[in-house]
């Protein structure tokens, strides 16, 4: 993947909803489709951030950002 492939229209939408059990966060990367060249790598990246880095940031105040690509 070339860096220019991820530039341009690249919308990430975060929707926060109150639910009976607490709060639900929905993340939608609108321009990421299965046809995108970076689909697998980007999907793994989002999974890491949502399942590991974000919970750590919420509970400890320090997330786990990826330093370089």
Coordinates of C-alpha atoms in Angstrom, one line a residue:
X1 CA 0.0 0.0 0.0
X2 CA 1.3 3.4 -0.9
X3 CA 0.7 6.3 1.6
X4 CA -1.3 8.2 -1.0
X5 CA -3.9 5.5 -1.1
X6 CA -5.3 6.4 2.3
X7 CA -5.5 10.1 1.6
X8 CA -8.6 12.0 0.4
X9 CA -12.1 11.0 1.4
X10 CA -11.5 8.9 4.5
X11 CA -14.4 9.4 6.9
X12 CA -14.5 7.7 10.3
X13 CA -17.8 8.1 12.1
X14 CA -18.1 7.5 15.9
X15 CA -21.7 7.1 17.2
X16 CA -22.2 7.1 21.0
X17 CA -25.5 5.7 22.2
X18 CA -26.9 5.3 25.7
X19 CA -28.2 1.8 26.3
X20 CA -29.9 0.1 29.2
X21 CA -26.6 -1.7 30.0
X22 CA -24.4 1.4 29.7
X23 CA -23.0 2.9 26.5
X24 CA -22.4 1.6 23.0
X25 CA -19.8 3.0 20.7
X26 CA -20.2 2.3 17.0
X27 CA -17.1 3.0 14.8
X28 CA -17.7 3.2 11.0
X29 CA -14.8 3.7 8.6
X30 CA -17.0 4.7 5.7
X31 CA -14.4 4.6 2.9
X32 CA -13.0 1.2 3.9
X33 CA -14.5 -1.6 1.8
X34 CA -13.5 -5.2 1.1
X35 CA -12.3 -3.9 -2.3
X36 CA -9.8 -1.5 -0.6
X37 CA -6.2 -2.5 -1.0
X38 CA -5.6 -1.9 2.7
X39 CA -8.7 -3.7 3.9
X40 CA -7.0 -6.5 5.8
X41 CA -4.3 -4.3 7.4
X42 CA -6.7 -1.6 8.2
X43 CA -9.2 -4.0 9.7
X44 CA -6.5 -5.5 11.9
X45 CA -5.5 -2.0 12.9
X46 CA -9.0 -1.1 13.9
X47 CA -9.4 -4.4 15.8
X48 CA -6.2 -3.6 17.8
X49 CA -7.3 -0.1 18.6
X50 CA -10.8 -1.0 19.6
X51 CA -10.1 -4.2 21.6
X52 CA -6.7 -3.4 23.1
X53 CA -5.6 0.3 23.0
X54 CA -8.9 2.0 23.7
X55 CA -9.8 -0.1 26.7
X56 CA -6.3 0.4 28.1
X57 CA -6.6 4.2 27.5
X58 CA -10.0 4.3 29.3
X59 CA -8.8 2.2 32.3
X60 CA -5.2 3.5 32.7
X61 CA -5.1 6.9 30.9
X62 CA -2.4 5.5 28.4
X63 CA -3.3 3.8 25.2
X64 CA -1.0 1.8 22.9
X65 CA -0.5 3.8 19.8
X66 CA 1.4 2.3 16.9
X67 CA 4.6 4.4 16.5
X68 CA 5.3 3.9 12.8
X69 CA 3.9 2.1 9.8

